[in-house]
XYZ file of N, CA, C and O in Angstrom:
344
model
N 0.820 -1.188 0.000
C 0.000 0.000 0.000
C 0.867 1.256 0.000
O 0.445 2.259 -0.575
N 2.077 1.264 0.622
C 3.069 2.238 0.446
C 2.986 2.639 -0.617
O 2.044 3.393 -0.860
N 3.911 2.308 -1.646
C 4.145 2.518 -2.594
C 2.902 2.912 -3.783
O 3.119 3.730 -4.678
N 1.798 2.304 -3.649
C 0.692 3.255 -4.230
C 0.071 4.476 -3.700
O -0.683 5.182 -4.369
N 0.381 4.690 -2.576
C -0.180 5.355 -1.965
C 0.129 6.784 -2.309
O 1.294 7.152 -2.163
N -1.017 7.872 -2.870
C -1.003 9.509 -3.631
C -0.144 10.268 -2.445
O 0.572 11.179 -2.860
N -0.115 9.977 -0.798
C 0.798 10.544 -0.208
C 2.055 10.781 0.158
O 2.680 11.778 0.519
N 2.397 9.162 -0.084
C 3.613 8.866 -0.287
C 4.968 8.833 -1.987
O 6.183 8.702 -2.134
N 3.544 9.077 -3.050
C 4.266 9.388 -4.055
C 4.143 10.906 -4.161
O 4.599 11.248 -5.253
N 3.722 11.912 -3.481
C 4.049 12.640 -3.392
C 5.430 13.720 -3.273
O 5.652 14.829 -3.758
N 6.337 12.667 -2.244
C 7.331 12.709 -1.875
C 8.364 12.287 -2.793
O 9.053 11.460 -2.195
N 8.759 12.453 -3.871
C 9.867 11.443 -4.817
C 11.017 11.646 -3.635
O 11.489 10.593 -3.206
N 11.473 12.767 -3.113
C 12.726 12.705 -2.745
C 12.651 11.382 -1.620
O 13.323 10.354 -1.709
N 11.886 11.628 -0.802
C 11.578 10.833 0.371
C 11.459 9.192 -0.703
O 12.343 8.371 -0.456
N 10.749 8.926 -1.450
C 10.362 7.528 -2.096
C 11.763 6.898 -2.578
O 12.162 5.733 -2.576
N 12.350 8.087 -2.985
C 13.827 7.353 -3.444
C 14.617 7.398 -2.589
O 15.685 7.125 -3.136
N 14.847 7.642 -1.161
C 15.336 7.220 -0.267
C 15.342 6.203 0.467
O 16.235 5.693 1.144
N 14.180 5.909 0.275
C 13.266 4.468 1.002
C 13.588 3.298 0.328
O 13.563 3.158 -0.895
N 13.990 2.190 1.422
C 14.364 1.173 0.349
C 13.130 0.071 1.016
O 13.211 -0.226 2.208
N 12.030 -0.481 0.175
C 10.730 -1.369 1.066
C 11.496 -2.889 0.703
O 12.137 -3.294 -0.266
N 11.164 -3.363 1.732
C 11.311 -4.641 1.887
C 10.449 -6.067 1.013
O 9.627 -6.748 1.628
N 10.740 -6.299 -0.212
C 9.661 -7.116 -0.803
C 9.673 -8.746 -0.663
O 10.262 -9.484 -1.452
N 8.968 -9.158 0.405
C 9.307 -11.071 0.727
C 8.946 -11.857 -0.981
O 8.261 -11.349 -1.868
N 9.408 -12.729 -1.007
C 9.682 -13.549 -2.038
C 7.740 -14.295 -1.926
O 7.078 -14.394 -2.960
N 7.307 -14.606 -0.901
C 5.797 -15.093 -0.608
C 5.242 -13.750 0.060
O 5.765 -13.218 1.039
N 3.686 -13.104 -0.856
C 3.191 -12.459 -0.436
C 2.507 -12.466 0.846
O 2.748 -11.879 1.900
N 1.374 -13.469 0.409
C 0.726 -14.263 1.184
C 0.582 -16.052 0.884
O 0.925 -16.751 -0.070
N -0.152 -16.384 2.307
C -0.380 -17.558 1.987
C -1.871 -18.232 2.091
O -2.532 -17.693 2.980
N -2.313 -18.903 1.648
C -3.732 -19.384 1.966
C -3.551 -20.996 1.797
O -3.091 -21.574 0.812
N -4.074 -21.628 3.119
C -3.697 -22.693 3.658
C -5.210 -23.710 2.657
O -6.352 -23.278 2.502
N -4.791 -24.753 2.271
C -5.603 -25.613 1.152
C -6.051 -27.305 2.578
O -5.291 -27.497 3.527
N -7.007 -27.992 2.403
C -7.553 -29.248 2.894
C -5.548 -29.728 2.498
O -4.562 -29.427 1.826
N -6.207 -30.848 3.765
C -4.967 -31.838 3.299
C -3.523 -31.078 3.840
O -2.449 -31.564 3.485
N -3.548 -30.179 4.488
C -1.974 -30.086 4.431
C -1.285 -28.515 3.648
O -0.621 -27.520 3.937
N -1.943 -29.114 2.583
C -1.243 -27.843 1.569
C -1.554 -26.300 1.487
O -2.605 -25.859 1.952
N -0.747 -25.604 0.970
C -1.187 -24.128 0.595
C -0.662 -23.218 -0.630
O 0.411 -23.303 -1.228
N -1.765 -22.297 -0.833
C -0.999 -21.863 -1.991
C -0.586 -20.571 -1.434
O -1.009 -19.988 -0.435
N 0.429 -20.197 -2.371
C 1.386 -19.242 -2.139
C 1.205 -17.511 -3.115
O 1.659 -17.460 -4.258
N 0.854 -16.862 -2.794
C 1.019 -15.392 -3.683
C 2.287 -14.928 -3.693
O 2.710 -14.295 -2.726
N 3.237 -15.239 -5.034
C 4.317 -14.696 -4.773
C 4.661 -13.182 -5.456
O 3.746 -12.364 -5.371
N 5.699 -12.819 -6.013
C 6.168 -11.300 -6.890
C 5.559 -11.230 -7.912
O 6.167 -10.355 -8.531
N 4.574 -11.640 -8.659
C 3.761 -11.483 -9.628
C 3.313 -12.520 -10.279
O 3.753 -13.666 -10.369
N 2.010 -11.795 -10.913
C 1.299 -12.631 -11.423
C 1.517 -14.370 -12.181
O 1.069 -15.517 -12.161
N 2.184 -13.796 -12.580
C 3.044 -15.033 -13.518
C 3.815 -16.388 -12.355
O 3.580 -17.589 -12.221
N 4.720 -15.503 -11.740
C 5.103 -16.386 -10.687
C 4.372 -17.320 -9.977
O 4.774 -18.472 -9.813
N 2.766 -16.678 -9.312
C 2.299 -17.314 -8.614
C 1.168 -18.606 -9.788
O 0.765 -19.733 -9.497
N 1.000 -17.904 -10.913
C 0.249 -18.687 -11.725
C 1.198 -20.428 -12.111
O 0.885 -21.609 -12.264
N 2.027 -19.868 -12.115
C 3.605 -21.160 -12.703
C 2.927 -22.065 -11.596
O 2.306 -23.032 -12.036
N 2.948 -21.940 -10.587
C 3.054 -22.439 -9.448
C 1.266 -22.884 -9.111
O 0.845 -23.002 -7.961
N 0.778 -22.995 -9.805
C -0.936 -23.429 -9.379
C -0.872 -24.180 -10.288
O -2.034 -24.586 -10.326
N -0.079 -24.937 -11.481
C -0.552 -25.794 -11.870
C -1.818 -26.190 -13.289
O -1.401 -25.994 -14.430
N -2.842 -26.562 -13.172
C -3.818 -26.731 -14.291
C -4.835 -25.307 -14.023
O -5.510 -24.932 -14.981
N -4.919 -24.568 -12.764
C -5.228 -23.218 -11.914
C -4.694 -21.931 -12.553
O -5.260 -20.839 -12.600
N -3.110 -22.386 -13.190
C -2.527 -21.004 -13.374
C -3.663 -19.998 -14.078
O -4.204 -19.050 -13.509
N -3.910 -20.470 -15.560
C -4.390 -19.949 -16.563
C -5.561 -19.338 -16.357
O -5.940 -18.367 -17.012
N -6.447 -20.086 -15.071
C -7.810 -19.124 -14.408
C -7.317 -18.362 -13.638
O -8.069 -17.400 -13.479
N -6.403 -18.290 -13.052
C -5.450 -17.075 -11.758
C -5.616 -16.185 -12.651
O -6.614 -15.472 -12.753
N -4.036 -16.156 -13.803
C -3.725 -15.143 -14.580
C -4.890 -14.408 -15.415
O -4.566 -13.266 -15.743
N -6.174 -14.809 -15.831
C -6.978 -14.134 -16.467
C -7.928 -13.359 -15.693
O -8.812 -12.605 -16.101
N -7.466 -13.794 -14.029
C -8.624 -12.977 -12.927
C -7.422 -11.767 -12.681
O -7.568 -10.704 -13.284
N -6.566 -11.902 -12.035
C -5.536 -10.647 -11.573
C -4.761 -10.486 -12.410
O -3.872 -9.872 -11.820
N -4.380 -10.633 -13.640
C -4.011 -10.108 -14.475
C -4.200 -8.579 -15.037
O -3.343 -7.697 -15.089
N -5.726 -8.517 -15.488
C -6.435 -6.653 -15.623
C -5.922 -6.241 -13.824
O -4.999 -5.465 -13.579
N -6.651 -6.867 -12.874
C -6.264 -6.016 -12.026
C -4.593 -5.472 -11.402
O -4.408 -4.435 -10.765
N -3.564 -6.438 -11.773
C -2.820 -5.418 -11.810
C -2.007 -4.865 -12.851
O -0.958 -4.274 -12.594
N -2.564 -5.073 -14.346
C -2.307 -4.071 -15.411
C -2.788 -3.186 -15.130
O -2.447 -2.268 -15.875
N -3.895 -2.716 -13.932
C -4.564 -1.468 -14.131
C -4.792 -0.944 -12.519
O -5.657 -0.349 -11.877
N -3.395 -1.580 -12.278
C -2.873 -1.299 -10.380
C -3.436 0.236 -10.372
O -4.400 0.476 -9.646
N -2.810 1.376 -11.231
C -2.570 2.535 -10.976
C -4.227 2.983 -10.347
O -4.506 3.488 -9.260
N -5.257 2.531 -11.621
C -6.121 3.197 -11.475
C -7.018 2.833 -10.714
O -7.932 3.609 -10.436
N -6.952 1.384 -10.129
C -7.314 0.417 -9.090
C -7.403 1.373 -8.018
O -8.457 1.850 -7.596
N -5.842 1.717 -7.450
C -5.178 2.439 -6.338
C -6.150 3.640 -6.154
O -6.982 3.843 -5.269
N -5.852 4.284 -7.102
C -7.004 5.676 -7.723
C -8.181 5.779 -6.915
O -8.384 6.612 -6.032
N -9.058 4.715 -7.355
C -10.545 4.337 -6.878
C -10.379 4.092 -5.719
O -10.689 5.040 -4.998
N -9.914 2.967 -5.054
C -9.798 2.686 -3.816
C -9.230 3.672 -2.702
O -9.576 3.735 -1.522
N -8.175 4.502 -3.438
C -7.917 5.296 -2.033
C -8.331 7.170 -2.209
O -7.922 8.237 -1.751
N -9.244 6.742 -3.043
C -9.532 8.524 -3.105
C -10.611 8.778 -1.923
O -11.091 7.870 -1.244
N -10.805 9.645 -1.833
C -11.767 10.483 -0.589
C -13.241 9.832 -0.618
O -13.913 9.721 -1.644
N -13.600 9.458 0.550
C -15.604 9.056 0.392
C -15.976 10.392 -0.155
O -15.635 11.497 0.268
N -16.693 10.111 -1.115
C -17.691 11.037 -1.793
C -18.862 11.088 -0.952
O -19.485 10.061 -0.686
N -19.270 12.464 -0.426
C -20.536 12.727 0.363
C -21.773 13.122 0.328
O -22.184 14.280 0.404
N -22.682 11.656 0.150
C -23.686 12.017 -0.443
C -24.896 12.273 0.813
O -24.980 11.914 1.987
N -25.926 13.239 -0.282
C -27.191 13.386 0.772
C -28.276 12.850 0.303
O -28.527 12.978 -0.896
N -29.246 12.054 1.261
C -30.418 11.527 0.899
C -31.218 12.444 0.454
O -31.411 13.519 1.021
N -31.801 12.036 -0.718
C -32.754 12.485 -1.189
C -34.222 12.025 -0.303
O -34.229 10.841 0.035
N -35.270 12.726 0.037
C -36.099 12.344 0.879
C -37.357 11.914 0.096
O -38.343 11.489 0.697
Protein backbone atom coordinates (compact mmCIF):
# COMPACT_ATOMS: atom_id res chain seq x y z
CA UNK A 1 0.00 0.00 0.00
CA UNK A 2 3.07 2.24 0.45
CA UNK A 3 4.15 2.52 -2.59
CA UNK A 4 0.69 3.26 -4.23
CA UNK A 5 -0.18 5.36 -1.96
CA UNK A 6 -1.00 9.51 -3.63
CA UNK A 7 0.80 10.54 -0.21
CA UNK A 8 3.61 8.87 -0.29
CA UNK A 9 4.27 9.39 -4.06
CA UNK A 10 4.05 12.64 -3.39
CA UNK A 11 7.33 12.71 -1.88
CA UNK A 12 9.87 11.44 -4.82
CA UNK A 13 12.73 12.71 -2.75
CA UNK A 14 11.58 10.83 0.37
CA UNK A 15 10.36 7.53 -2.10
CA UNK A 16 13.83 7.35 -3.44
CA UNK A 17 15.34 7.22 -0.27
CA UNK A 18 13.27 4.47 1.00
CA UNK A 19 14.36 1.17 0.35
CA UNK A 20 10.73 -1.37 1.07
CA UNK A 21 11.31 -4.64 1.89
CA UNK A 22 9.66 -7.12 -0.80
CA UNK A 23 9.31 -11.07 0.73
CA UNK A 24 9.68 -13.55 -2.04
CA UNK A 25 5.80 -15.09 -0.61
CA UNK A 26 3.19 -12.46 -0.44
CA UNK A 27 0.73 -14.26 1.18
CA UNK A 28 -0.38 -17.56 1.99
CA UNK A 29 -3.73 -19.38 1.97
CA UNK A 30 -3.70 -22.69 3.66
CA UNK A 31 -5.60 -25.61 1.15
CA UNK A 32 -7.55 -29.25 2.89
CA UNK A 33 -4.97 -31.84 3.30
CA UNK A 34 -1.97 -30.09 4.43
CA UNK A 35 -1.24 -27.84 1.57
CA UNK A 36 -1.19 -24.13 0.60
CA UNK A 37 -1.00 -21.86 -1.99
CA UNK A 38 1.39 -19.24 -2.14
CA UNK A 39 1.02 -15.39 -3.68
CA UNK A 40 4.32 -14.70 -4.77
CA UNK A 41 6.17 -11.30 -6.89
CA UNK A 42 3.76 -11.48 -9.63
CA UNK A 43 1.30 -12.63 -11.42
CA UNK A 44 3.04 -15.03 -13.52
CA UNK A 45 5.10 -16.39 -10.69
CA UNK A 46 2.30 -17.31 -8.61
CA UNK A 47 0.25 -18.69 -11.73
CA UNK A 48 3.61 -21.16 -12.70
CA UNK A 49 3.05 -22.44 -9.45
CA UNK A 50 -0.94 -23.43 -9.38
CA UNK A 51 -0.55 -25.79 -11.87
CA UNK A 52 -3.82 -26.73 -14.29
CA UNK A 53 -5.23 -23.22 -11.91
CA UNK A 54 -2.53 -21.00 -13.37
CA UNK A 55 -4.39 -19.95 -16.56
CA UNK A 56 -7.81 -19.12 -14.41
CA UNK A 57 -5.45 -17.07 -11.76
CA UNK A 58 -3.72 -15.14 -14.58
CA UNK A 59 -6.98 -14.13 -16.47
CA UNK A 60 -8.62 -12.98 -12.93
CA UNK A 61 -5.54 -10.65 -11.57
CA UNK A 62 -4.01 -10.11 -14.48
CA UNK A 63 -6.44 -6.65 -15.62
CA UNK A 64 -6.26 -6.02 -12.03
CA UNK A 65 -2.82 -5.42 -11.81
CA UNK A 66 -2.31 -4.07 -15.41
CA UNK A 67 -4.56 -1.47 -14.13
CA UNK A 68 -2.87 -1.30 -10.38
CA UNK A 69 -2.57 2.54 -10.98
CA UNK A 70 -6.12 3.20 -11.48
CA UNK A 71 -7.31 0.42 -9.09
CA UNK A 72 -5.18 2.44 -6.34
CA UNK A 73 -7.00 5.68 -7.72
CA UNK A 74 -10.54 4.34 -6.88
CA UNK A 75 -9.80 2.69 -3.82
CA UNK A 76 -7.92 5.30 -2.03
CA UNK A 77 -9.53 8.52 -3.10
CA UNK A 78 -11.77 10.48 -0.59
CA UNK A 79 -15.60 9.06 0.39
CA UNK A 80 -17.69 11.04 -1.79
CA UNK A 81 -20.54 12.73 0.36
CA UNK A 82 -23.69 12.02 -0.44
CA UNK A 83 -27.19 13.39 0.77
CA UNK A 84 -30.42 11.53 0.90
CA UNK A 85 -32.75 12.48 -1.19
CA UNK A 86 -36.10 12.34 0.88
Amino acid sequence: MVTISPFFRAFPDVRDAVSLLKPDVVMAHPLDGGHAVCVEGSVAQTARSLGADGDRYRRLFSPLVDDADALAALVLAPFAHYHAVP
